[in-house]
Amino acid sequence: MPTVSPRRWWALAVLATAQFMVIMDTSIIGVALPEMQKDLGFSQGELQWVFNAYVIAFGGLLLLGGRLSDLLGARRVFTVGWTVLIGGSIVAAAAQTAWVEVAGRAVQGVGGALIAPAAMTLLMTLFAHDPKELGKAMALYGAAAPAGGTAGVFLGGVFTEWLSWPWIFIIYVPIGVVTLAATKLLPVVESRRGAIDALGAAAVTAGLALAVFAVVRAPETGWGSTETVLELLGAAALLVLFFVIQKSVRQPLMPLGIWRVPRLGSANLAMMLLGAAWIPMWYFLNLYLQQVLGYGAFASGAALLPMTLLLMVFMTAVTARLLGRFGAKPLIGGGLLVLALGLVWLSAVEPSGSFVVDVLPASLVAALGMSLAYIPAMMAAMAGAPQEQAGLASGIVNTTYQVGSALGLAALTALATSQGAGRLGDLPALTDGFSAAFTAAAVIAAVGGLITLLVMRTEKASAAGRQEQPEHAGPGEQVGV
């Protein structure tokens, strides 16, 4: 019988704060990007590295973070992660050049990659004794993500408008110090013996970074140039090497047998395409508001609040109930299609557009689609995994979302730049570039929705909203999608 911690709900508050801050780290920079571009000398195409440096480090190292959490103890890794995140925040805040800023963001991503899987392990340790408590804790922990997104959009605008953009990173220092002091509330998870697959971690992170680098540079060097082709081939070779390593080492980062978990494959594909559509939408919508409509940082952040508030409310109050009633498949597929509809609407933006007509209704439709798809996809990926592999399944699906985000943003930035988004001050050209990005994101979301509805297995949903095994799936059957 697992030990029940009397301080488990206080400990959950610490873990939810970590989730809140990790997600806020991806949203708080959005409205500050134009000011950072002016001060640090980023080109329009290079600007995405402020975001991608974080998600590449975060997504590429999540599996390693999970493995370290298992071997060294989750609380210890959680503490180290926060220390690294604070250090990266200081570097990012103090940066005087573009690439120091990118380096600081990458260090922040390393910290996030240690924090996120350790937090999930600690949550499972605290609440595994009671499925009802675990479900409630997961809901509260999950709600911290949209709350962090909402706070990031608002605070990014406040700090950039009335203080300066470095404050979007300085805020992490006092919050991080308080969180470190509160780690005594967390349970001690014993470390265990084992090997660290450093070569596998290096291969997957380098492969992802090289792929994004190639796509970012392709508009400048040419998609068919020798440089681009060699970079993409190198990225593919590194990712293939990663899977070879996982098959050959005794204690891999990602045991390939995990893909026998029901619907893990289709849920991860949905999450990848969701990230590839949603993150570029959020990125280019920020730029449209500021560079075309002329909004300041605070006004831009306030303009995105309705979308993020809808996300938070719908995810916490509605999606879980729908998941329990209808199951994951229709919500994921339908959510992606609704997101595609919102993106098609956004693609009609005009140089002389307005927030009320061109942005608000379309962004709310897109946010509705995101709120329908995200949590069901996450739950579908984890639901079939045995408890000892739940952390691994969570790490894989989070990695997939971050990979999709980074590659999607790189590809759509290249597309937008080729269609005119690199010509600052030329409002029609900028709008054409942003419209092209919204259209491509809509195609990605629609493809994801259709694939989910066609490929994902339908499984009966329990009252708690967790997915059960289909009755016809035998214990040895491989049901990856």
Short mmCIF file of C-alpha atoms in Angstrom, two decimals:
data_model
loop_
_atom_site.label_atom_id
_atom_site.label_comp_id
_atom_site.label_asym_id
_atom_site.label_seq_id
_atom_site.Cartn_x
_atom_site.Cartn_y
_atom_site.Cartn_z
CA MET A 1 0.00 0.00 0.00
CA PRO A 2 1.62 3.30 -1.08
CA THR A 3 2.27 5.92 1.58
CA VAL A 4 -0.21 8.81 1.49
CA SER A 5 1.41 12.19 2.03
CA PRO A 6 -0.65 14.55 4.23
CA ARG A 7 0.97 17.46 2.36
CA ARG A 8 0.18 16.14 -1.09
CA TRP A 9 -2.14 19.01 -2.08
CA TRP A 10 0.45 21.59 -1.05
CA ALA A 11 2.99 19.60 -3.04
CA LEU A 12 0.61 19.66 -6.01
CA ALA A 13 0.60 23.47 -5.80
CA VAL A 14 4.39 23.43 -6.20
CA LEU A 15 4.15 21.07 -9.20
CA ALA A 16 1.36 23.11 -10.78
CA THR A 17 3.52 26.21 -10.39
CA ALA A 18 6.26 24.43 -12.32
CA GLN A 19 3.82 23.52 -15.10
CA PHE A 20 2.52 27.09 -15.09
CA MET A 21 6.01 28.55 -15.47
CA VAL A 22 7.22 26.09 -18.13
CA ILE A 23 4.20 26.89 -20.32
CA MET A 24 4.38 30.61 -19.56
CA ASP A 25 7.95 30.50 -20.86
CA THR A 26 6.61 29.73 -24.34
CA SER A 27 3.89 32.41 -24.33
CA ILE A 28 5.40 35.36 -22.47
CA ILE A 29 7.88 36.14 -25.25
CA GLY A 30 5.26 36.52 -27.99
CA VAL A 31 4.30 40.15 -27.55
CA ALA A 32 7.91 41.11 -26.74
CA LEU A 33 9.33 39.76 -30.01
CA PRO A 34 9.19 43.02 -32.02
CA GLU A 35 10.97 44.95 -29.23
CA MET A 36 13.60 42.21 -28.91
CA GLN A 37 14.05 42.30 -32.67
CA LYS A 38 14.79 46.04 -32.58
CA ASP A 39 17.13 45.92 -29.59
CA LEU A 40 19.09 42.78 -30.42
CA GLY A 41 19.23 42.99 -34.21
CA PHE A 42 17.31 39.87 -35.19
CA SER A 43 16.20 39.64 -38.81
CA GLN A 44 12.58 38.69 -39.45
CA GLY A 45 13.61 35.11 -40.26
CA GLU A 46 16.01 34.80 -37.31
CA LEU A 47 13.44 36.04 -34.80
CA GLN A 48 11.85 32.60 -34.50
CA TRP A 49 15.03 31.33 -32.79
CA VAL A 50 13.94 33.13 -29.62
CA PHE A 51 11.12 30.59 -29.52
CA ASN A 52 12.77 27.62 -31.24
CA ALA A 53 15.93 27.63 -29.11
CA TYR A 54 13.71 26.92 -26.12
CA VAL A 55 11.51 24.25 -27.70
CA ILE A 56 14.42 22.41 -29.34
CA ALA A 57 16.27 22.12 -26.04
CA PHE A 58 13.05 21.36 -24.17
CA GLY A 59 11.66 18.84 -26.65
CA GLY A 60 14.98 17.25 -27.50
CA LEU A 61 15.95 16.64 -23.87
CA LEU A 62 12.60 15.68 -22.33
CA LEU A 63 13.30 11.95 -22.63
CA LEU A 64 16.71 12.42 -21.03
CA GLY A 65 15.08 14.46 -18.28
CA GLY A 66 12.68 11.61 -17.61
CA ARG A 67 15.50 9.09 -17.48
CA LEU A 68 17.53 11.25 -15.10
CA SER A 69 14.44 11.62 -12.94
CA ASP A 70 14.18 7.83 -12.70
CA LEU A 71 17.86 7.31 -11.93
CA LEU A 72 18.73 10.26 -9.70
CA GLY A 73 15.40 10.85 -7.97
CA ALA A 74 12.59 13.09 -9.19
CA ARG A 75 12.87 15.72 -6.46
CA ARG A 76 16.60 16.15 -7.03
CA VAL A 77 16.15 16.54 -10.79
CA PHE A 78 13.21 18.92 -10.24
CA THR A 79 15.46 21.09 -8.05
CA VAL A 80 18.34 21.05 -10.54
CA GLY A 81 15.91 21.93 -13.34
CA TRP A 82 14.72 25.03 -11.53
CA THR A 83 18.31 26.09 -10.86
CA VAL A 84 19.13 25.76 -14.56
CA LEU A 85 15.95 27.62 -15.56
CA ILE A 86 16.84 30.52 -13.25
CA GLY A 87 20.35 30.65 -14.72
CA GLY A 88 19.05 30.67 -18.28
CA SER A 89 16.58 33.42 -17.39
CA ILE A 90 19.39 35.62 -16.06
CA VAL A 91 21.38 35.12 -19.27
CA ALA A 92 18.33 35.87 -21.46
CA ALA A 93 17.50 39.01 -19.47
CA ALA A 94 21.07 40.35 -19.64
CA ALA A 95 21.64 39.57 -23.33
CA GLN A 96 23.03 42.39 -25.48
CA THR A 97 23.28 40.39 -28.72
CA ALA A 98 20.91 38.11 -30.60
CA TRP A 99 22.84 34.90 -30.12
CA VAL A 100 23.43 35.40 -26.41
CA GLU A 101 19.66 35.71 -26.18
CA VAL A 102 19.25 32.47 -28.12
CA ALA A 103 21.75 30.75 -25.81
CA GLY A 104 19.86 31.92 -22.74
CA ARG A 105 16.62 30.60 -24.18
CA ALA A 106 18.27 27.23 -24.89
CA VAL A 107 19.45 27.01 -21.26
CA GLN A 108 15.89 27.78 -20.15
CA GLY A 109 14.74 24.90 -22.35
CA VAL A 110 17.22 22.54 -20.67
CA GLY A 111 15.77 23.54 -17.30
CA GLY A 112 12.24 22.93 -18.53
CA ALA A 113 13.22 19.51 -19.87
CA LEU A 114 14.39 18.51 -16.38
CA ILE A 115 11.40 20.03 -14.58
CA ALA A 116 8.50 18.66 -16.64
CA PRO A 117 9.11 14.87 -16.41
CA ALA A 118 10.25 15.11 -12.78
CA ALA A 119 7.03 16.95 -11.92
CA MET A 120 4.93 14.24 -13.58
CA THR A 121 6.79 11.51 -11.68
CA LEU A 122 6.26 13.35 -8.40
CA LEU A 123 2.56 13.82 -9.15
CA MET A 124 2.11 10.11 -9.86
CA THR A 125 3.99 9.29 -6.65
CA LEU A 126 1.77 11.58 -4.58
CA PHE A 127 -1.60 10.44 -5.95
CA ALA A 128 -1.19 6.90 -7.28
CA HIS A 129 -2.96 5.55 -4.15
CA ASP A 130 -6.39 6.79 -5.30
CA PRO A 131 -7.56 6.95 -8.95
CA LYS A 132 -10.15 9.61 -8.08
CA GLU A 133 -7.58 11.82 -6.42
CA LEU A 134 -5.19 11.20 -9.29
CA GLY A 135 -7.83 12.32 -11.79
CA LYS A 136 -8.50 15.49 -9.81
CA ALA A 137 -4.80 16.19 -9.42
CA MET A 138 -4.22 15.66 -13.16
CA ALA A 139 -7.05 18.09 -13.96
CA LEU A 140 -5.60 20.77 -11.67
CA TYR A 141 -2.09 20.18 -12.99
CA GLY A 142 -3.39 20.31 -16.57
CA ALA A 143 -5.26 23.54 -15.87
CA ALA A 144 -1.95 25.18 -14.96
CA ALA A 145 -0.90 24.96 -18.62
CA PRO A 146 -3.59 27.23 -20.13
CA ALA A 147 -3.34 29.44 -17.04
CA GLY A 148 0.38 29.84 -17.74
CA GLY A 149 -0.35 30.61 -21.37
CA THR A 150 -2.88 33.26 -20.36
CA ALA A 151 -0.60 34.85 -17.77
CA GLY A 152 2.32 34.83 -20.21
CA VAL A 153 0.39 36.72 -22.86
CA PHE A 154 -0.80 39.33 -20.34
CA LEU A 155 2.45 39.74 -18.39
CA GLY A 156 4.50 39.86 -21.58
CA GLY A 157 2.46 42.86 -22.67
CA VAL A 158 2.62 44.56 -19.28
CA PHE A 159 6.39 44.15 -18.85
CA THR A 160 7.27 45.09 -22.42
CA GLU A 161 5.00 48.13 -22.54
CA TRP A 162 5.69 49.66 -19.12
CA LEU A 163 9.07 48.25 -18.08
CA SER A 164 11.25 46.58 -20.74
CA TRP A 165 11.41 43.19 -22.41
CA PRO A 166 14.18 41.79 -20.09
CA TRP A 167 11.56 41.73 -17.34
CA ILE A 168 9.81 38.82 -19.07
CA PHE A 169 12.85 36.77 -17.99
CA ILE A 170 13.64 38.50 -14.71
CA ILE A 171 10.24 37.39 -13.35
CA TYR A 172 11.49 33.79 -13.30
CA VAL A 173 14.18 34.54 -10.73
CA PRO A 174 12.03 35.36 -7.65
CA ILE A 175 9.40 32.75 -8.56
CA GLY A 176 12.13 30.18 -9.04
CA VAL A 177 13.73 30.97 -5.70
CA VAL A 178 10.38 30.60 -3.91
CA THR A 179 9.71 27.32 -5.72
CA LEU A 180 13.13 25.96 -4.74
CA ALA A 181 12.39 26.83 -1.12
CA ALA A 182 9.08 24.95 -1.38
CA THR A 183 10.60 21.72 -2.73
CA LYS A 184 10.74 20.41 0.84
CA LEU A 185 7.00 19.74 0.41
CA LEU A 186 7.74 17.24 -2.35
CA PRO A 187 8.18 13.53 -1.67
CA VAL A 188 11.60 11.96 -1.85
CA VAL A 189 11.60 9.49 -4.75
CA GLU A 190 14.41 7.00 -4.37
CA SER A 191 17.06 6.88 -7.04
CA ARG A 192 17.88 3.59 -8.71
CA ARG A 193 20.81 2.11 -10.53
CA GLY A 194 20.99 2.29 -14.28
CA ALA A 195 22.76 3.76 -17.29
CA ILE A 196 22.16 7.10 -18.96
CA ASP A 197 21.80 6.95 -22.74
CA ALA A 198 23.80 10.13 -23.38
CA LEU A 199 24.53 9.16 -27.00
CA GLY A 200 20.82 8.72 -27.75
CA ALA A 201 20.01 12.06 -26.14
CA ALA A 202 22.72 13.78 -28.16
CA ALA A 203 21.54 12.19 -31.41
CA VAL A 204 17.86 13.15 -31.06
CA THR A 205 18.60 16.70 -29.90
CA ALA A 206 21.22 17.33 -32.60
CA GLY A 207 18.97 15.82 -35.27
CA LEU A 208 16.06 18.05 -34.32
CA ALA A 209 18.24 21.18 -34.10
CA LEU A 210 19.85 20.50 -37.49
CA ALA A 211 16.46 19.92 -39.13
CA VAL A 212 15.10 23.22 -37.83
CA PHE A 213 18.33 25.02 -38.78
CA ALA A 214 18.09 23.68 -42.33
CA VAL A 215 14.47 24.75 -42.74
CA VAL A 216 15.16 28.21 -41.29
CA ARG A 217 18.05 28.82 -43.71
CA ALA A 218 16.40 27.24 -46.76
CA PRO A 219 14.75 30.45 -48.06
CA GLU A 220 18.19 32.11 -48.06
CA THR A 221 20.32 29.24 -49.38
CA GLY A 222 17.65 27.61 -51.58
CA TRP A 223 15.61 24.48 -50.90
CA GLY A 224 17.53 22.55 -53.54
CA SER A 225 20.96 23.88 -52.61
CA THR A 226 23.74 21.53 -51.59
CA GLU A 227 23.82 23.06 -48.10
CA THR A 228 20.13 22.54 -47.44
CA VAL A 229 20.10 19.00 -48.81
CA LEU A 230 23.16 17.99 -46.77
CA GLU A 231 21.73 19.55 -43.61
CA LEU A 232 18.42 17.74 -44.01
CA LEU A 233 20.16 14.45 -44.80
CA GLY A 234 22.36 14.94 -41.74
CA ALA A 235 19.30 15.57 -39.58
CA ALA A 236 17.61 12.44 -40.93
CA ALA A 237 20.76 10.39 -40.32
CA LEU A 238 20.97 11.58 -36.71
CA LEU A 239 17.32 10.71 -36.06
CA VAL A 240 17.76 7.28 -37.64
CA LEU A 241 20.87 6.84 -35.46
CA PHE A 242 18.75 7.65 -32.42
CA PHE A 243 16.35 4.80 -33.20
CA VAL A 244 19.25 2.43 -33.91
CA ILE A 245 20.74 3.32 -30.54
CA GLN A 246 17.40 2.77 -28.81
CA LYS A 247 17.22 -0.69 -30.30
CA SER A 248 20.77 -1.66 -29.43
CA VAL A 249 21.52 -0.32 -25.93
CA ARG A 250 20.41 -2.17 -22.81
CA GLN A 251 18.80 0.84 -21.12
CA PRO A 252 17.56 3.20 -23.84
CA LEU A 253 15.91 6.57 -23.36
CA MET A 254 12.89 5.29 -25.25
CA PRO A 255 12.37 1.52 -25.25
CA LEU A 256 10.79 0.85 -28.62
CA GLY A 257 8.30 -1.57 -27.07
CA ILE A 258 6.44 1.47 -25.70
CA TRP A 259 4.93 1.89 -29.17
CA ARG A 260 2.80 -1.19 -28.55
CA VAL A 261 0.74 0.93 -26.15
CA PRO A 262 -2.75 1.37 -27.63
CA ARG A 263 -3.13 4.56 -29.66
CA LEU A 264 0.24 5.98 -28.63
CA GLY A 265 1.26 6.32 -32.29
CA SER A 266 -1.87 8.06 -33.53
CA ALA A 267 -2.08 10.31 -30.47
CA ASN A 268 1.53 11.41 -30.96
CA LEU A 269 0.94 12.11 -34.64
CA ALA A 270 -2.06 14.23 -33.68
CA MET A 271 0.01 16.10 -31.09
CA MET A 272 2.80 16.75 -33.59
CA LEU A 273 0.41 18.22 -36.14
CA LEU A 274 -1.44 20.15 -33.42
CA GLY A 275 1.82 21.81 -32.36
CA ALA A 276 2.81 22.44 -35.99
CA ALA A 277 -0.47 24.32 -36.58
CA TRP A 278 -1.11 26.03 -33.23
CA ILE A 279 2.30 27.51 -32.39
CA PRO A 280 2.82 29.17 -35.81
CA MET A 281 -0.71 30.60 -35.55
CA TRP A 282 0.08 32.16 -32.16
CA TYR A 283 3.47 33.43 -33.41
CA PHE A 284 2.20 35.08 -36.60
CA LEU A 285 -0.91 36.46 -34.94
CA ASN A 286 1.33 38.38 -32.53
CA LEU A 287 3.33 39.77 -35.46
CA TYR A 288 0.18 40.68 -37.42
CA LEU A 289 -1.24 42.61 -34.47
CA GLN A 290 1.96 44.61 -33.94
CA GLN A 291 3.56 44.91 -37.37
CA VAL A 292 0.39 45.36 -39.47
CA LEU A 293 -2.34 46.66 -37.15
CA GLY A 294 0.17 48.77 -35.20
CA TYR A 295 -0.68 47.49 -31.71
CA GLY A 296 1.73 48.11 -28.85
CA ALA A 297 2.99 45.27 -26.68
CA PHE A 298 0.33 45.64 -24.00
CA ALA A 299 -2.51 46.06 -26.50
CA SER A 300 -1.31 42.99 -28.39
CA GLY A 301 -1.21 40.91 -25.21
CA ALA A 302 -4.68 42.14 -24.24
CA ALA A 303 -5.98 41.28 -27.71
CA LEU A 304 -4.92 37.66 -27.24
CA LEU A 305 -6.46 37.34 -23.77
CA PRO A 306 -9.96 36.31 -25.00
CA MET A 307 -8.41 33.40 -26.87
CA THR A 308 -6.28 32.24 -23.96
CA LEU A 309 -9.10 32.69 -21.43
CA LEU A 310 -11.39 30.56 -23.59
CA LEU A 311 -8.65 27.91 -23.67
CA MET A 312 -8.32 27.89 -19.90
CA VAL A 313 -12.05 27.82 -19.16
CA PHE A 314 -12.92 25.23 -21.78
CA MET A 315 -10.05 22.90 -20.92
CA THR A 316 -10.83 22.93 -17.21
CA ALA A 317 -14.64 23.00 -17.26
CA VAL A 318 -15.79 21.31 -20.46
CA THR A 319 -13.22 19.11 -22.19
CA ALA A 320 -12.90 16.57 -19.36
CA ARG A 321 -16.67 16.04 -19.33
CA LEU A 322 -16.78 15.63 -23.10
CA LEU A 323 -13.86 13.20 -22.92
CA GLY A 324 -15.71 11.06 -20.39
CA ARG A 325 -18.84 11.03 -22.56
CA PHE A 326 -17.50 10.70 -26.10
CA GLY A 327 -13.93 9.41 -25.76
CA ALA A 328 -10.75 10.85 -27.21
CA LYS A 329 -11.02 10.14 -30.93
CA PRO A 330 -13.92 12.46 -31.88
CA LEU A 331 -12.57 15.26 -29.69
CA ILE A 332 -9.05 15.10 -31.15
CA GLY A 333 -10.21 14.78 -34.74
CA GLY A 334 -13.00 17.31 -34.36
CA GLY A 335 -10.79 19.73 -32.44
CA LEU A 336 -8.15 19.72 -35.15
CA LEU A 337 -10.80 20.38 -37.80
CA VAL A 338 -12.24 23.26 -35.78
CA LEU A 339 -8.72 24.65 -35.41
CA ALA A 340 -8.34 24.41 -39.19
CA LEU A 341 -11.58 26.37 -39.63
CA GLY A 342 -10.29 29.16 -37.37
CA LEU A 343 -7.02 29.27 -39.29
CA VAL A 344 -8.80 29.50 -42.64
CA TRP A 345 -10.73 32.44 -41.21
CA LEU A 346 -7.48 34.08 -40.06
CA SER A 347 -5.98 33.63 -43.53
CA ALA A 348 -8.41 36.32 -44.75
CA VAL A 349 -6.61 39.05 -42.74
CA GLU A 350 -6.12 42.36 -44.54
CA PRO A 351 -3.60 45.20 -44.24
CA SER A 352 -6.42 47.53 -43.17
CA GLY A 353 -8.13 44.92 -40.99
CA SER A 354 -9.43 45.28 -37.47
CA PHE A 355 -9.21 43.22 -34.32
CA VAL A 356 -12.97 42.80 -33.94
CA VAL A 357 -13.55 41.64 -37.50
CA ASP A 358 -10.33 39.94 -38.59
CA VAL A 359 -8.84 38.53 -35.37
CA LEU A 360 -11.27 38.05 -32.47
CA PRO A 361 -13.86 35.63 -33.91
CA ALA A 362 -11.30 33.57 -35.85
CA SER A 363 -8.94 33.31 -32.87
CA LEU A 364 -11.80 32.14 -30.62
CA VAL A 365 -12.73 29.41 -33.10
CA ALA A 366 -9.09 28.30 -33.28
CA ALA A 367 -8.81 28.30 -29.48
CA LEU A 368 -11.96 26.19 -29.24
CA GLY A 369 -10.37 23.61 -31.54
CA MET A 370 -7.15 23.58 -29.51
CA SER A 371 -9.03 23.17 -26.23
CA LEU A 372 -10.98 20.22 -27.64
CA ALA A 373 -7.92 18.37 -28.95
CA TYR A 374 -5.01 18.94 -26.56
CA ILE A 375 -5.99 17.15 -23.33
CA PRO A 376 -7.72 14.21 -25.11
CA ALA A 377 -4.59 13.65 -27.21
CA MET A 378 -2.42 13.74 -24.10
CA MET A 379 -4.71 11.31 -22.26
CA ALA A 380 -5.00 8.99 -25.27
CA ALA A 381 -1.23 8.74 -25.47
CA MET A 382 -0.87 7.89 -21.77
CA ALA A 383 -4.02 5.90 -21.04
CA GLY A 384 -2.87 2.51 -22.30
CA ALA A 385 0.59 2.64 -20.74
CA PRO A 386 1.27 0.59 -17.60
CA GLN A 387 1.99 2.73 -14.54
CA GLU A 388 5.73 2.14 -14.71
CA GLN A 389 5.76 3.55 -18.28
CA ALA A 390 3.34 6.45 -17.74
CA GLY A 391 6.20 8.92 -17.34
CA LEU A 392 7.82 7.66 -20.53
CA ALA A 393 4.55 7.93 -22.46
CA SER A 394 4.08 11.46 -21.11
CA GLY A 395 7.63 12.39 -22.09
CA ILE A 396 7.17 11.05 -25.61
CA VAL A 397 3.93 12.93 -26.25
CA ASN A 398 5.35 16.16 -24.84
CA THR A 399 8.45 15.71 -26.99
CA THR A 400 6.30 15.12 -30.06
CA TYR A 401 4.33 18.31 -29.46
CA GLN A 402 7.53 20.35 -29.06
CA VAL A 403 9.08 18.78 -32.17
CA GLY A 404 5.96 19.59 -34.17
CA SER A 405 5.99 23.14 -32.82
CA ALA A 406 9.63 23.75 -33.76
CA LEU A 407 9.47 22.19 -37.22
CA GLY A 408 6.10 23.76 -37.99
CA LEU A 409 7.26 27.22 -36.99
CA ALA A 410 10.49 26.87 -38.96
CA ALA A 411 8.70 25.68 -42.11
CA LEU A 412 5.91 28.26 -41.95
CA THR A 413 8.34 31.08 -41.20
CA ALA A 414 10.22 30.10 -44.34
CA LEU A 415 6.93 30.11 -46.28
CA ALA A 416 5.79 33.43 -44.83
CA THR A 417 9.16 35.05 -45.58
CA SER A 418 9.05 33.86 -49.18
CA GLN A 419 5.58 35.40 -49.53
CA GLY A 420 6.59 38.83 -48.23
CA ALA A 421 6.67 38.61 -44.42
CA GLY A 422 10.31 39.70 -44.36
CA ARG A 423 9.55 43.17 -45.74
CA LEU A 424 9.03 45.23 -42.60
CA GLY A 425 6.93 48.34 -43.21
CA ASP A 426 5.32 46.95 -46.37
CA LEU A 427 1.89 46.18 -44.92
CA PRO A 428 0.43 44.36 -47.96
CA ALA A 429 3.54 42.15 -48.25
CA LEU A 430 3.58 41.41 -44.53
CA THR A 431 -0.11 40.51 -44.62
CA ASP A 432 0.38 38.23 -47.63
CA GLY A 433 3.15 36.39 -45.79
CA PHE A 434 1.13 35.98 -42.60
CA SER A 435 -1.93 34.88 -44.60
CA ALA A 436 0.15 32.19 -46.34
CA ALA A 437 1.33 30.92 -42.96
CA PHE A 438 -2.24 30.76 -41.60
CA THR A 439 -3.38 28.87 -44.71
CA ALA A 440 -0.57 26.32 -44.43
CA ALA A 441 -1.29 25.87 -40.72
CA ALA A 442 -4.95 25.23 -41.58
CA VAL A 443 -3.90 22.48 -43.99
CA ILE A 444 -1.71 20.88 -41.30
CA ALA A 445 -4.55 20.94 -38.76
CA ALA A 446 -7.08 19.56 -41.25
CA VAL A 447 -4.75 16.71 -42.23
CA GLY A 448 -4.24 15.91 -38.55
CA GLY A 449 -7.98 15.85 -37.91
CA LEU A 450 -8.75 13.59 -40.87
CA ILE A 451 -5.92 11.17 -40.06
CA THR A 452 -7.11 10.93 -36.45
CA LEU A 453 -10.70 10.18 -37.45
CA LEU A 454 -9.57 7.58 -40.00
CA VAL A 455 -6.74 5.86 -38.12
CA MET A 456 -7.17 6.14 -34.36
CA ARG A 457 -8.89 3.19 -32.72
CA THR A 458 -12.15 3.90 -30.97
CA GLU A 459 -12.15 2.84 -27.34
CA LYS A 460 -14.81 2.95 -24.69
CA ALA A 461 -14.48 5.87 -22.27
CA SER A 462 -14.96 5.43 -18.56
CA ALA A 463 -16.85 7.87 -16.40
CA ALA A 464 -13.60 9.38 -15.23
CA GLY A 465 -12.62 10.17 -18.77
CA ARG A 466 -9.74 7.70 -18.94
CA GLN A 467 -9.63 5.42 -21.95
CA GLU A 468 -9.98 1.67 -21.50
CA GLN A 469 -8.57 -1.10 -23.62
CA PRO A 470 -10.84 -2.31 -26.41
CA GLU A 471 -12.38 -5.66 -25.61
CA HIS A 472 -11.02 -7.23 -28.79
CA ALA A 473 -7.40 -6.26 -28.13
CA GLY A 474 -5.59 -9.23 -26.75
CA PRO A 475 -2.69 -8.87 -24.34
CA GLY A 476 -0.10 -9.51 -27.02
CA GLU A 477 -1.69 -7.49 -29.80
CA GLN A 478 0.28 -4.55 -31.14
CA VAL A 479 -2.11 -1.61 -31.23
CA GLY A 480 0.17 1.34 -31.80
CA VAL A 481 -2.51 3.49 -33.38
#
